Short mmCIF file of C-alpha atoms and ligand atoms in Angstrom, two decimals:
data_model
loop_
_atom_site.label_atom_id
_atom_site.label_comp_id
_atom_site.label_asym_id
_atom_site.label_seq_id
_atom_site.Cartn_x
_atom_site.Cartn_y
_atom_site.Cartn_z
CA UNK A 694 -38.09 -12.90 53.11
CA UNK A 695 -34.58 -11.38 53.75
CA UNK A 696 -32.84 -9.29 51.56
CA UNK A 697 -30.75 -10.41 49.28
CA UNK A 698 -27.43 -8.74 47.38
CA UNK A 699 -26.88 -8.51 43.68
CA UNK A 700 -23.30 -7.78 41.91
CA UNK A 701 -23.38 -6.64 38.61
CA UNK A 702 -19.68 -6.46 36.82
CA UNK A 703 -18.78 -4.00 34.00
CA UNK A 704 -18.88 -7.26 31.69
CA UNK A 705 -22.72 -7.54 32.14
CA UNK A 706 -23.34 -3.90 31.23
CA UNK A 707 -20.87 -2.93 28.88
CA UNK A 708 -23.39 -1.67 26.47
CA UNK A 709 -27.00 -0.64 26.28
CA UNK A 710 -28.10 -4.88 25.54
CA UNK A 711 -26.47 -5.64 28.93
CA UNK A 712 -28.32 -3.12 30.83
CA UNK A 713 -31.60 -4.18 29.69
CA UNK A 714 -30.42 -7.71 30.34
CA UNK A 715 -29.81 -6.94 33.82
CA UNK A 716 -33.24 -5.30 34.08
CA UNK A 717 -34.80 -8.32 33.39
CA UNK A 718 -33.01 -10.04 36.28
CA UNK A 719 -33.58 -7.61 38.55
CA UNK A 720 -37.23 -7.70 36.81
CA UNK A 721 -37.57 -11.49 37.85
CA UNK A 722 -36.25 -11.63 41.20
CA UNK A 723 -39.63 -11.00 42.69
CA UNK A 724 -38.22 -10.16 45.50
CA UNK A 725 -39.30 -7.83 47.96
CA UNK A 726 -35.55 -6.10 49.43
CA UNK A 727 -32.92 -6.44 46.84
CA UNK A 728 -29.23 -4.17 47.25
CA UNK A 729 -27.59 -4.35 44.06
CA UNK A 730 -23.99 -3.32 43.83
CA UNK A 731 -22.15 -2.58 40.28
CA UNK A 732 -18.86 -1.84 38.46
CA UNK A 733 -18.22 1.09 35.74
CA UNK A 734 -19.52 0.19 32.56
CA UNK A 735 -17.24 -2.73 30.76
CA UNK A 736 -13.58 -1.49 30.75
CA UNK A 737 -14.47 2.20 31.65
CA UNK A 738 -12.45 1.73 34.79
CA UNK A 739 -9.11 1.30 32.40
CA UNK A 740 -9.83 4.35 29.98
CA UNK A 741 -10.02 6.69 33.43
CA UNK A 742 -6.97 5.29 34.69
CA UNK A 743 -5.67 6.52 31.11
CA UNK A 744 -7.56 9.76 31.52
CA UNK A 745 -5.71 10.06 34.64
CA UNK A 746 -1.66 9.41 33.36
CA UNK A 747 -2.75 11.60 31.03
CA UNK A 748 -3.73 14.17 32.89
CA UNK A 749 0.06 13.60 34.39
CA UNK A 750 2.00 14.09 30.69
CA UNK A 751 1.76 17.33 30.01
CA UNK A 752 2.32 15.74 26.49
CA UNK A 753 -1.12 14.14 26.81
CA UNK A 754 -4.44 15.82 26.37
CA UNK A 755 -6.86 14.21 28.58
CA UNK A 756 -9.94 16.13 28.10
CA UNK A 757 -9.78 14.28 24.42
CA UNK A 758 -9.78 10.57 26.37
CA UNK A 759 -12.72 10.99 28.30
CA UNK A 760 -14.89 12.86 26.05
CA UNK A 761 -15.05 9.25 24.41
CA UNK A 762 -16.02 7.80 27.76
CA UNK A 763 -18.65 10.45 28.18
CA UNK A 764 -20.17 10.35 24.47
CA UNK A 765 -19.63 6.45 25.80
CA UNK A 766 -21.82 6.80 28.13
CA UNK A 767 -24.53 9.50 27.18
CA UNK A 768 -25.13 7.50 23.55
CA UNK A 769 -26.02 4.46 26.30
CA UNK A 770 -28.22 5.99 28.00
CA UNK A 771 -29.70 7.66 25.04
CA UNK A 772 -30.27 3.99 24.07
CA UNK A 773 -32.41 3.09 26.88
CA UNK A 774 -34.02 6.30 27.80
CA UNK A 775 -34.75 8.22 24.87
CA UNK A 776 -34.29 11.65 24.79
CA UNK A 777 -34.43 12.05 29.01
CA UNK A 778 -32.99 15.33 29.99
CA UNK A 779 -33.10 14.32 33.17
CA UNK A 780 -30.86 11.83 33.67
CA UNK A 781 -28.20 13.45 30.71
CA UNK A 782 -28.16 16.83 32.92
CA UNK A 783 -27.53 14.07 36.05
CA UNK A 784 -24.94 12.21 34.27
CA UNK A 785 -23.11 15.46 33.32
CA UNK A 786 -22.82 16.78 36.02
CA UNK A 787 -21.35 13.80 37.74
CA UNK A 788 -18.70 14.32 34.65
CA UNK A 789 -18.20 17.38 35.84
CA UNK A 790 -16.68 16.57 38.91
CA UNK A 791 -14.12 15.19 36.46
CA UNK A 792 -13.75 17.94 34.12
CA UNK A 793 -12.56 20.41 37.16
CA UNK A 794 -10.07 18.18 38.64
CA UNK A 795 -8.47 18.23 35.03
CA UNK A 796 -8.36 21.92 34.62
CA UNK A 797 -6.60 21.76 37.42
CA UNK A 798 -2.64 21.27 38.22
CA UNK A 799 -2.35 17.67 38.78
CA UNK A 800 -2.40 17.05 42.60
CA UNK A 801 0.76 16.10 44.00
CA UNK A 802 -0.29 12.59 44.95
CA UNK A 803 -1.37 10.39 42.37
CA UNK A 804 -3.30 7.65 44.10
CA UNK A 805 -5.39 10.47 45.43
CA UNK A 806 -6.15 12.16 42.22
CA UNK A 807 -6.76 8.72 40.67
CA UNK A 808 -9.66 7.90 43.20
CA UNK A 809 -11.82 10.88 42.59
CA UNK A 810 -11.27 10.76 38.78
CA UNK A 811 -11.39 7.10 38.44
CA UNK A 812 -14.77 6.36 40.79
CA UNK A 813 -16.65 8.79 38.61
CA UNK A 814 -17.00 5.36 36.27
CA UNK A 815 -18.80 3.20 38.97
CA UNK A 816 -21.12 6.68 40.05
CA UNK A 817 -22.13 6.91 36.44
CA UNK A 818 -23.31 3.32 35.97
CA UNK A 819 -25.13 3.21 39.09
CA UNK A 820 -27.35 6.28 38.12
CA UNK A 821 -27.70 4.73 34.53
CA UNK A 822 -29.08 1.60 35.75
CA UNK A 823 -31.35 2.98 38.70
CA UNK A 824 -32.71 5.40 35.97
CA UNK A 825 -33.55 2.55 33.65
CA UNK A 826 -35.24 0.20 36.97
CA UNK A 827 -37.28 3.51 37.62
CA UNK A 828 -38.52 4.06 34.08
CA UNK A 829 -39.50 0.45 33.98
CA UNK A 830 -41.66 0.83 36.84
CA UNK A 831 -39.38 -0.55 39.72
CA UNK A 832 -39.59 1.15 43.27
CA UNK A 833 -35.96 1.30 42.44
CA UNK A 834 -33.52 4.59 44.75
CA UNK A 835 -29.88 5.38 44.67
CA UNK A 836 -27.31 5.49 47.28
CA UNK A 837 -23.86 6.94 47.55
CA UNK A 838 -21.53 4.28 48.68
CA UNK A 839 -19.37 7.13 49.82
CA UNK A 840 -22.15 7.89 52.26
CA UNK A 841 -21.88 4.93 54.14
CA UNK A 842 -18.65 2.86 53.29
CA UNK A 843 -16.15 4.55 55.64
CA UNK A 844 -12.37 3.81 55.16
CA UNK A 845 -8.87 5.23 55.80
CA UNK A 846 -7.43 7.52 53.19
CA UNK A 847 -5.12 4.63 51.52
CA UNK A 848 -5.90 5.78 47.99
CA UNK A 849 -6.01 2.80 45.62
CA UNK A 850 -6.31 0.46 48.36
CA UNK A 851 -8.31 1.83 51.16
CA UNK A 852 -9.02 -0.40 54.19
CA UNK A 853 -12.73 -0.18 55.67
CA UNK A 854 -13.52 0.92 58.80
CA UNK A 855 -16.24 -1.52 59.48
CA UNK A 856 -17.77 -0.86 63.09
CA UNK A 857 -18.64 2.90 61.53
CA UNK A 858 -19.47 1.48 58.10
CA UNK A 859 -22.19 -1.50 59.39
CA UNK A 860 -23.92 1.70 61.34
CA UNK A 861 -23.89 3.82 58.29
CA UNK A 862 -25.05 1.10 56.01
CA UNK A 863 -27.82 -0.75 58.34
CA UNK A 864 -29.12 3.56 59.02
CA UNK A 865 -29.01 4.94 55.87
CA UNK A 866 -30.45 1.57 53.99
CA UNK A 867 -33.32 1.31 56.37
CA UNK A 868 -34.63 4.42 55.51
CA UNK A 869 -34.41 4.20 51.74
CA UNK A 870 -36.22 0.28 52.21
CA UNK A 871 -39.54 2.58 53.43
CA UNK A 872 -39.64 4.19 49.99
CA UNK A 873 -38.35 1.34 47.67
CA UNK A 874 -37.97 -1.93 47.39
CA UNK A 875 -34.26 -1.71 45.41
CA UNK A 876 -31.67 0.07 46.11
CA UNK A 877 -28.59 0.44 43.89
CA UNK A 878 -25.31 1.38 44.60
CA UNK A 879 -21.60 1.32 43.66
CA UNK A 880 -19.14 -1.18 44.21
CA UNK A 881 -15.20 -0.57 44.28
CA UNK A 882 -15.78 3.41 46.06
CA UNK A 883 -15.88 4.33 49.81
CA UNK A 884 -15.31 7.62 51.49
CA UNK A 885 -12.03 8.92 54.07
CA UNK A 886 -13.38 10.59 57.09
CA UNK A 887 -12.59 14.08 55.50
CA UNK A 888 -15.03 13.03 52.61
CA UNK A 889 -12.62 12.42 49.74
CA UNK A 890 -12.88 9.52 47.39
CA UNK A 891 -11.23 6.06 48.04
CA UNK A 892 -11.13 2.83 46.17
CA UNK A 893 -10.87 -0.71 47.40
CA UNK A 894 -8.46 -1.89 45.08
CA UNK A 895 -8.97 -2.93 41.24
CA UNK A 896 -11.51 -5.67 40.68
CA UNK A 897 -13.01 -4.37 44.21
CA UNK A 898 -16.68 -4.45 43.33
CA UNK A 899 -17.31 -7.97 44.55
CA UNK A 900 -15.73 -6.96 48.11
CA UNK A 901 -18.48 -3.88 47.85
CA UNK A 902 -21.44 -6.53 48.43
CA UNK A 903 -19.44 -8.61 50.50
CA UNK A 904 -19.38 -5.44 52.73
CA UNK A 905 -23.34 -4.71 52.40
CA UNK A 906 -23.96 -8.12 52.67
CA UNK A 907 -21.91 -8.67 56.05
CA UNK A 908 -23.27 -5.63 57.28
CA UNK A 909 -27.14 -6.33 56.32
CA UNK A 910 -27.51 -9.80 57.41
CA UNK A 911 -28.33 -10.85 53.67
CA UNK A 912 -29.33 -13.64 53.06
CA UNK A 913 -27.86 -14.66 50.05
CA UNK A 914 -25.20 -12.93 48.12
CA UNK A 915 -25.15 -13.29 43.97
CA UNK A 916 -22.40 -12.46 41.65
CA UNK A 917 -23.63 -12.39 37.81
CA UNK A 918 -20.87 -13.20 35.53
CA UNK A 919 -20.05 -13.95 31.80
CA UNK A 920 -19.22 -17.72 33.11
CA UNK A 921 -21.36 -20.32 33.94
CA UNK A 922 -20.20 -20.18 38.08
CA UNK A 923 -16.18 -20.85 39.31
CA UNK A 924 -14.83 -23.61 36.92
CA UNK A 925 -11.43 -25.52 37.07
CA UNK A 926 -9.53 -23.19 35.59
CA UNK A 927 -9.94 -19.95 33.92
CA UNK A 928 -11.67 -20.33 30.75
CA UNK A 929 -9.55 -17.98 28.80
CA UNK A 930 -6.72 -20.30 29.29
CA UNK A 931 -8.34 -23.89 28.96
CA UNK A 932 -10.79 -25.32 27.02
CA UNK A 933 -11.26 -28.59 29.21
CA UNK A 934 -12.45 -26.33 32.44
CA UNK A 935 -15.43 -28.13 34.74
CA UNK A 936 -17.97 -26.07 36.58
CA UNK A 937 -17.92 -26.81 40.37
CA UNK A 938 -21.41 -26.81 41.70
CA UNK A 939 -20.70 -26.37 45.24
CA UNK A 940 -16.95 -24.92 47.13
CA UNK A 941 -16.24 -24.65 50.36
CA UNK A 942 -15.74 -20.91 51.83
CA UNK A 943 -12.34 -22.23 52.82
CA UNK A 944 -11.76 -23.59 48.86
CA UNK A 945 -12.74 -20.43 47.58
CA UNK A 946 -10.83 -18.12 49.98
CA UNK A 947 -7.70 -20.63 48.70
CA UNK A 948 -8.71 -19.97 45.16
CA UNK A 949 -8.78 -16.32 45.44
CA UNK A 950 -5.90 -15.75 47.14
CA UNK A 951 -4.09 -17.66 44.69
CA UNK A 952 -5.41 -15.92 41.64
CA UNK A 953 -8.67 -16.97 40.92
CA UNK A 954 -10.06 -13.92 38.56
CA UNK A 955 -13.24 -15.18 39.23
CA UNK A 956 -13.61 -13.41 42.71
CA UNK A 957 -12.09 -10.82 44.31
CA UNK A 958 -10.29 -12.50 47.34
CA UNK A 959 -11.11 -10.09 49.97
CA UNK A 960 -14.80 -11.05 49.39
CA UNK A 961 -14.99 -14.41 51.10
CA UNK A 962 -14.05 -13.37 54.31
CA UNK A 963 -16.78 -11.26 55.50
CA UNK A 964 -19.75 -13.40 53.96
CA UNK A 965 -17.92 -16.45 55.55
CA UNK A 966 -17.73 -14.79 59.07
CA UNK A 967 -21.92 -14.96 58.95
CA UNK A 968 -22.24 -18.25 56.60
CA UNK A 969 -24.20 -15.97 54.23
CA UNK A 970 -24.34 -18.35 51.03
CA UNK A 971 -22.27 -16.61 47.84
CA UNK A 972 -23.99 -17.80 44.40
CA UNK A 973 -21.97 -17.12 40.62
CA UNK A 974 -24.15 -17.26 38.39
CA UNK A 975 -23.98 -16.29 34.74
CA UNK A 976 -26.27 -12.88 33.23
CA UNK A 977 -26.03 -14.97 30.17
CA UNK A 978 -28.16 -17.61 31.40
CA UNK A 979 -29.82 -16.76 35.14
CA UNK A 980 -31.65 -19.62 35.39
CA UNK A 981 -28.53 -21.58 35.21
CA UNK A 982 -27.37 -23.33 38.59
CA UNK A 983 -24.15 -21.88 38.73
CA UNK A 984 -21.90 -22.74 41.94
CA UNK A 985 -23.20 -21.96 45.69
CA UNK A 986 -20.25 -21.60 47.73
CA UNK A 987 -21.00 -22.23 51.48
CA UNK A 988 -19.99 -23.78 54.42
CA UNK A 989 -20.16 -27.09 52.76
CA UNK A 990 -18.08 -30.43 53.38
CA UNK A 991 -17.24 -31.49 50.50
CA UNK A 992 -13.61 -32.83 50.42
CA UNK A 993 -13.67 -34.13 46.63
CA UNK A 994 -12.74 -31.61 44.35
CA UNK A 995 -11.28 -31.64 41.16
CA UNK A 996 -7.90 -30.54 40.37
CA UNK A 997 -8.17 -26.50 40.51
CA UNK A 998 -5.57 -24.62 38.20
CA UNK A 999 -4.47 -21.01 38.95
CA UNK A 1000 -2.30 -19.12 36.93
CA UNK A 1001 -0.82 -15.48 38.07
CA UNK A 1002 0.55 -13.66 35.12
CA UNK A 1003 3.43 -10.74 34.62
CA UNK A 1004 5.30 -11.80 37.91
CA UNK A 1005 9.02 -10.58 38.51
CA UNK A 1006 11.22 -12.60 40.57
CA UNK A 1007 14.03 -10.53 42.95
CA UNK A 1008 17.01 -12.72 43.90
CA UNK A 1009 18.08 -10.56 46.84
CA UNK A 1010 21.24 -11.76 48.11
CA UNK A 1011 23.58 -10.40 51.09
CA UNK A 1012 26.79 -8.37 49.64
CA UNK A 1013 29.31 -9.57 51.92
CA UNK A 1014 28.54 -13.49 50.95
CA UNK A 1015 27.09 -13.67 54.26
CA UNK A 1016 24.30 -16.57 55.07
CA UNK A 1017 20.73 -14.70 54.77
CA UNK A 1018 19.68 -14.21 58.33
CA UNK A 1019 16.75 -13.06 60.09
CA UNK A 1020 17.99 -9.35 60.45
CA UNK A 1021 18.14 -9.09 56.49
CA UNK A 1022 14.94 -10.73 56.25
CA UNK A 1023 13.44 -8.01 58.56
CA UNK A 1024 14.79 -5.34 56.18
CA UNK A 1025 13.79 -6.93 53.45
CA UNK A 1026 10.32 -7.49 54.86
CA UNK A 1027 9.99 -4.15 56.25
CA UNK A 1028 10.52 -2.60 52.67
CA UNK A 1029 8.92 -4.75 50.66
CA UNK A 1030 5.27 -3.94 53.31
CA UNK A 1031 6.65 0.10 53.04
CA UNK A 1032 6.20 -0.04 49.07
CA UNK A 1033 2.83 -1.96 48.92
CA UNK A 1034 4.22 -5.19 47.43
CA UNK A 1035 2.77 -8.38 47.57
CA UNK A 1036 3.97 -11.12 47.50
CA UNK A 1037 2.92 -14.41 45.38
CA UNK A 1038 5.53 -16.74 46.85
CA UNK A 1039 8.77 -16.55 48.19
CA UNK A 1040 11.74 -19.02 49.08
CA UNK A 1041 14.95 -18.62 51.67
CA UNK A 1042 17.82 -20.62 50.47
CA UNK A 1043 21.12 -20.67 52.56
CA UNK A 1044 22.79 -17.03 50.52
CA UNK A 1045 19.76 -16.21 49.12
CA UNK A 1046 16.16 -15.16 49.45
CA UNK A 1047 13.43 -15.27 46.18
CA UNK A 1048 10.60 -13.93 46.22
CA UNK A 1049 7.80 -14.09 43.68
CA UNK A 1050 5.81 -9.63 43.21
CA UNK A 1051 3.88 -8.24 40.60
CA UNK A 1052 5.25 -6.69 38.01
CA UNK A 1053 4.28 -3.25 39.03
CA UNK A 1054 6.94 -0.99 37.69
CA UNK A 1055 6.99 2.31 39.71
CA UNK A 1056 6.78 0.20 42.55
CA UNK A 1057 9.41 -2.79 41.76
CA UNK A 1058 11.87 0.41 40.84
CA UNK A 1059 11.71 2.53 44.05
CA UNK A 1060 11.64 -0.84 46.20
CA UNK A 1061 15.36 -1.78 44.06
CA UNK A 1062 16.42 1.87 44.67
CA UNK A 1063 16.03 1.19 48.57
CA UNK A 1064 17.36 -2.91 48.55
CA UNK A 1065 20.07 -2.19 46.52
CA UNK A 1066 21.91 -0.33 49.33
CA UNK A 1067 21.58 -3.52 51.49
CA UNK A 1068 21.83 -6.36 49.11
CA UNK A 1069 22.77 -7.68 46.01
CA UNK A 1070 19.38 -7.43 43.68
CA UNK A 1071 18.70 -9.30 40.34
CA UNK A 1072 15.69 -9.97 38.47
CA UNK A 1073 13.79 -11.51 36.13
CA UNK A 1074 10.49 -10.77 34.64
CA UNK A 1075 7.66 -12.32 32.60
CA UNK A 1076 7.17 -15.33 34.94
CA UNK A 1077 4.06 -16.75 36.41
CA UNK A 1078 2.62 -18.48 39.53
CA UNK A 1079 1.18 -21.62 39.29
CA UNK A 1080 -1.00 -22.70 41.82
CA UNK A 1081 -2.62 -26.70 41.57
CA UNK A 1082 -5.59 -27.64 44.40
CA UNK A 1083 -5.63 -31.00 44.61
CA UNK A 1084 -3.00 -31.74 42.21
CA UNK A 1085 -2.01 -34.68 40.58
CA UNK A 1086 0.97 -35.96 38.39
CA UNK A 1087 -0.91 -35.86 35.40
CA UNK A 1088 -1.93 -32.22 35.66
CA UNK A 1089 1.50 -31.00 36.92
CA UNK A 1090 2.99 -32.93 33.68
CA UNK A 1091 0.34 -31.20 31.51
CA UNK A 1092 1.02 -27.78 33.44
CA UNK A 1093 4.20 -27.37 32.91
CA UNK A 1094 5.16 -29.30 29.90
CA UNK A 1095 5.94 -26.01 27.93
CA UNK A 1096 7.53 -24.53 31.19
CA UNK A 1097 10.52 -23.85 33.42
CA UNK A 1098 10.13 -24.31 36.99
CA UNK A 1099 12.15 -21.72 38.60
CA UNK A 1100 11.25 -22.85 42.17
CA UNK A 1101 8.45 -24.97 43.74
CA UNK A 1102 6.45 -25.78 47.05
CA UNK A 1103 4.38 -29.07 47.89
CA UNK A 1104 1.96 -29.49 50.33
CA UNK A 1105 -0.85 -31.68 50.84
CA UNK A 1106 -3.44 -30.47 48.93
CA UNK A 1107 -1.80 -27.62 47.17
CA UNK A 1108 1.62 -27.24 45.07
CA UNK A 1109 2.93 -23.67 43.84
CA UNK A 1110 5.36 -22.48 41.25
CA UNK A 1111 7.37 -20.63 39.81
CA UNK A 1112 7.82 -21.07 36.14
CA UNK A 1113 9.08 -19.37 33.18
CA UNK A 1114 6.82 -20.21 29.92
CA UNK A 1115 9.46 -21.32 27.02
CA UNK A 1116 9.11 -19.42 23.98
CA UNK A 1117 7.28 -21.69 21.33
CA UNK A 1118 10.44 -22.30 19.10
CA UNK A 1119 10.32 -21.83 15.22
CA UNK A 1120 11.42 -24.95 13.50
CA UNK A 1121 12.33 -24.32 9.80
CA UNK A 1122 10.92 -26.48 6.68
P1 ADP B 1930 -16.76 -8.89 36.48
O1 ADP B 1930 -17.48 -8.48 35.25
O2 ADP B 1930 -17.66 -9.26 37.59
O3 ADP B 1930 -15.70 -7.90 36.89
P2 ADP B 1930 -14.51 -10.57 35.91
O4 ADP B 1930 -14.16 -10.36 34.47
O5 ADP B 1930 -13.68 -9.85 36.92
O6 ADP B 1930 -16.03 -10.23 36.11
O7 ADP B 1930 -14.49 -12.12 36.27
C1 ADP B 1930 -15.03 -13.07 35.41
C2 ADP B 1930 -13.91 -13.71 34.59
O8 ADP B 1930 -13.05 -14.45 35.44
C3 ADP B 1930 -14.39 -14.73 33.59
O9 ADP B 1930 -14.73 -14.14 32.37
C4 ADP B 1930 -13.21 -15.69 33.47
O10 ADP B 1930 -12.49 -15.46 32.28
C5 ADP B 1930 -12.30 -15.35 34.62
N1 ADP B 1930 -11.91 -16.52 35.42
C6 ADP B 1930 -10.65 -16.75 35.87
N2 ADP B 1930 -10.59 -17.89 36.58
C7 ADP B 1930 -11.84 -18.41 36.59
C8 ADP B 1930 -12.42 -19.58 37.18
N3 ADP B 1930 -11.71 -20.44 37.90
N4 ADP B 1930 -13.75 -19.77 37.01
C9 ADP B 1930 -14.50 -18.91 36.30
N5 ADP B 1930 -14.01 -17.79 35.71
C10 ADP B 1930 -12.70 -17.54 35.85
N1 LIG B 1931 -14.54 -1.04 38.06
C1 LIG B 1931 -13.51 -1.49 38.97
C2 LIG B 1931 -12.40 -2.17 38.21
O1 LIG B 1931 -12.52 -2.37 37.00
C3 LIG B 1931 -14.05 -2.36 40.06
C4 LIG B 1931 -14.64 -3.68 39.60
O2 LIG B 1931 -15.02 -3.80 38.45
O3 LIG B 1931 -14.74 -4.59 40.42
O4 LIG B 1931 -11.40 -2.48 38.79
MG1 MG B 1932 -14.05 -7.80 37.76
#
């Protein structure tokens, strides 16, 4: 048998019952390699992103935030491994790492501090969980991602360096597989070549095993979630959502990129590249079928709804009334790639040119500062994307009933707006 990859997300451990739920996964896998990747515990990864502005406000007292995340963590483990000094000393002291940076002067760059403060959550988890395999009686080790997952120093959104990460991973793995039969690991955290910190980008986890799966040849790749497997729409939005069984690569790459929660979009990719099978399946009910995505050919999907939330729209237009020409669009493009923006969608109309970002403040503001020498800048916030696979008039009626469309693109098997959600009106008795 092959080895296989497991994800865990901080949904299916976000408390003591989730971890001993995974255990008994892991437990019934039977199987004799098994690389498991997880996130920081439930929604640790957003209080050390406030531990970190914090530390920033000199208003702010950060030690006070993340002694909650640390009492968080140690009445957790004190859950599942009664009174083990062991693994408290070994969870404190990866805290501690924390605990110097803040006493400390904040560091001049912020993504930098962020990473080293902020992957302390997925370090923390990992050790919880291998503690708990071992005391169960699994052959279960630990490895530092940052050991093996090389990548440039991007902070926040570091880019691997894959020849020097496959040899890392394929080395270092091998030699823990003579001693165990499970090894677990972080997702979301990778190393610079000067051995600082990076992470792959919020929500990055899923990428991590699409990265150990790539580079180990595994044979199947699983994602446990709180859903049943990738539905029609997001179930937090819809209560008539359909679970697909089976999705292309190709349909789930589409998905993704779109704004699929479900899956990180930078996962697909790499798994694709070596038709390495990618299984959701739910922690709340494993022996569930969930959806297999693969290299299938099926052709008759559903209609697929995609909504991207908190989008700003920039109507960048030339100050001299001038027609929008290639030059400006160079400028424009050139800036918008300098800041870090992406874009959702985007439209050139004779004195204009829209495009569709993220509502990332910071970001949106210093991008203006720069544009607003050039061009004429307005915009408008609180919109969303909405993305239909394999529309239909009925769904696009039922999608945007209660909506604006701002601006819209059709193509065969895909449509994409821009829409502004009217405000449920008031009417007086
Ligand atoms: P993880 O714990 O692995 O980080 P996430 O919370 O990031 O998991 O992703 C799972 C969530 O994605 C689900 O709870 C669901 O609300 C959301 N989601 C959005 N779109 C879909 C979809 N098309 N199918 C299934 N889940 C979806
Ligand atoms: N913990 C990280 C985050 O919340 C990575 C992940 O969960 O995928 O963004
Ligand atoms: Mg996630």
């Amino acid at each position: 048998m092959g080895l296989k990859v497991y994800k865990f997300g901080g949904a299916s451990i976000k408390d003591a019952d989730g971890f001993k739920n995974v255990k008994q996964i892991v437990q019934a896998a039977k199987h004799n390699k098994l690389l498991i990747v997880v996130s920081a515990m439930g929604k640790t990864t957003n209080a050390l992103q406030e531990v970190v502005r914090d530390h920033f406000n000199p208003e702010k007292d950060s030690f006070s935030s993340l002694s909650t995340i640390k009492k968080d963590h140690l009445d957790t483990l004190n859950s599942l491994i009664p009174n083990s000094d062991k693994w408290q000393t070994e969870l404190l002291d990866t805290f501690v790492e924390i605990d110097w940076m803040l006493e400390d002067e904040p560091h001049e760059d912020f993504d930098f501090e962020y990473d080293q403060i902020v992957s302390v959550g997925e370090q923390v988890s990992s050790k919880m969980l291998n503690a708990l395999l071992q005391v169960s009686g699994m052959q279960s080790t630990w490895l530092d991602a940052r050991d093996v997952i090389l990548t440039d120093n991007t902070y926040r959104e570091a880019k691997v360096q894959w020849e020097e990460t496959e040899k890392r991973i394929k080395e270092k793995t091998s030699q823990l597989f003579e001693k165990a039969d499970i090894i677990v690991t972080q997702g979301f955290i990778g190393a610079s070549s000067e051995n600082f910190t990076t992470t792959l980008g919020r929500e990055g986890s899923d990428f991590s095993a699409s990265i150990f799966s790539y580079c180990l040849d595994a044979e199947g790749m699983y994602i446990w979630k709180d859903v049943p497997g990738v539905l029609t729409g997001d179930p937090r939005l819809f209560d008539n959502v359909t679970k697909l069984n089976n999705l292309s690569y190709r349909e789930a790459v589409e998905m993704t990129y779109y704004g699929a929660k479900v899956i990180h979009p930078k996962t697909i990719k790499p798994i694709q590249n070596k038709s390495i099978p990618l299984h959701v399946k739910s922690f709340l009910n494993p022996e569930g079928e969930g959806t297999v995505i693969n290299n299938t050919e099926t052709t008759a999907y559903p209609p697929i709804v995609v909504f991207e939330h908190n989008q700003t729209l920039l109507r960048i237009r030339t100050r001299d009334f001038s027609f929008v020409a290639e030059e400006h669009l160079k400028e424009i493009f050139e800036l918008i790639a300098d800041h870090r923006i992406k874009i959702k969608m985007m439209k050139n109309t004779a004195v204009s040119f829209l495009i569709s970002i993220d509502n990332d403040e910071t970001r949106i503001i210093n991008l203006l500062e720069k544009l607003q020498k050039s061009f004429n800048v307005t915009q408008e916030k609180d919109l969303e994307v909405l993305t239909i696979r394999h529309y239909n008039q009925e769904i696009i009626d039922s999608m945007t009933k209660e909506r604006i469309i701002l601006f819209e693109e059709k193509l065969p098997n895909t449509i994409q707006m821009v829409v502004k959600p009217i405000p449920t009106m008031k009417i007086k008795d």
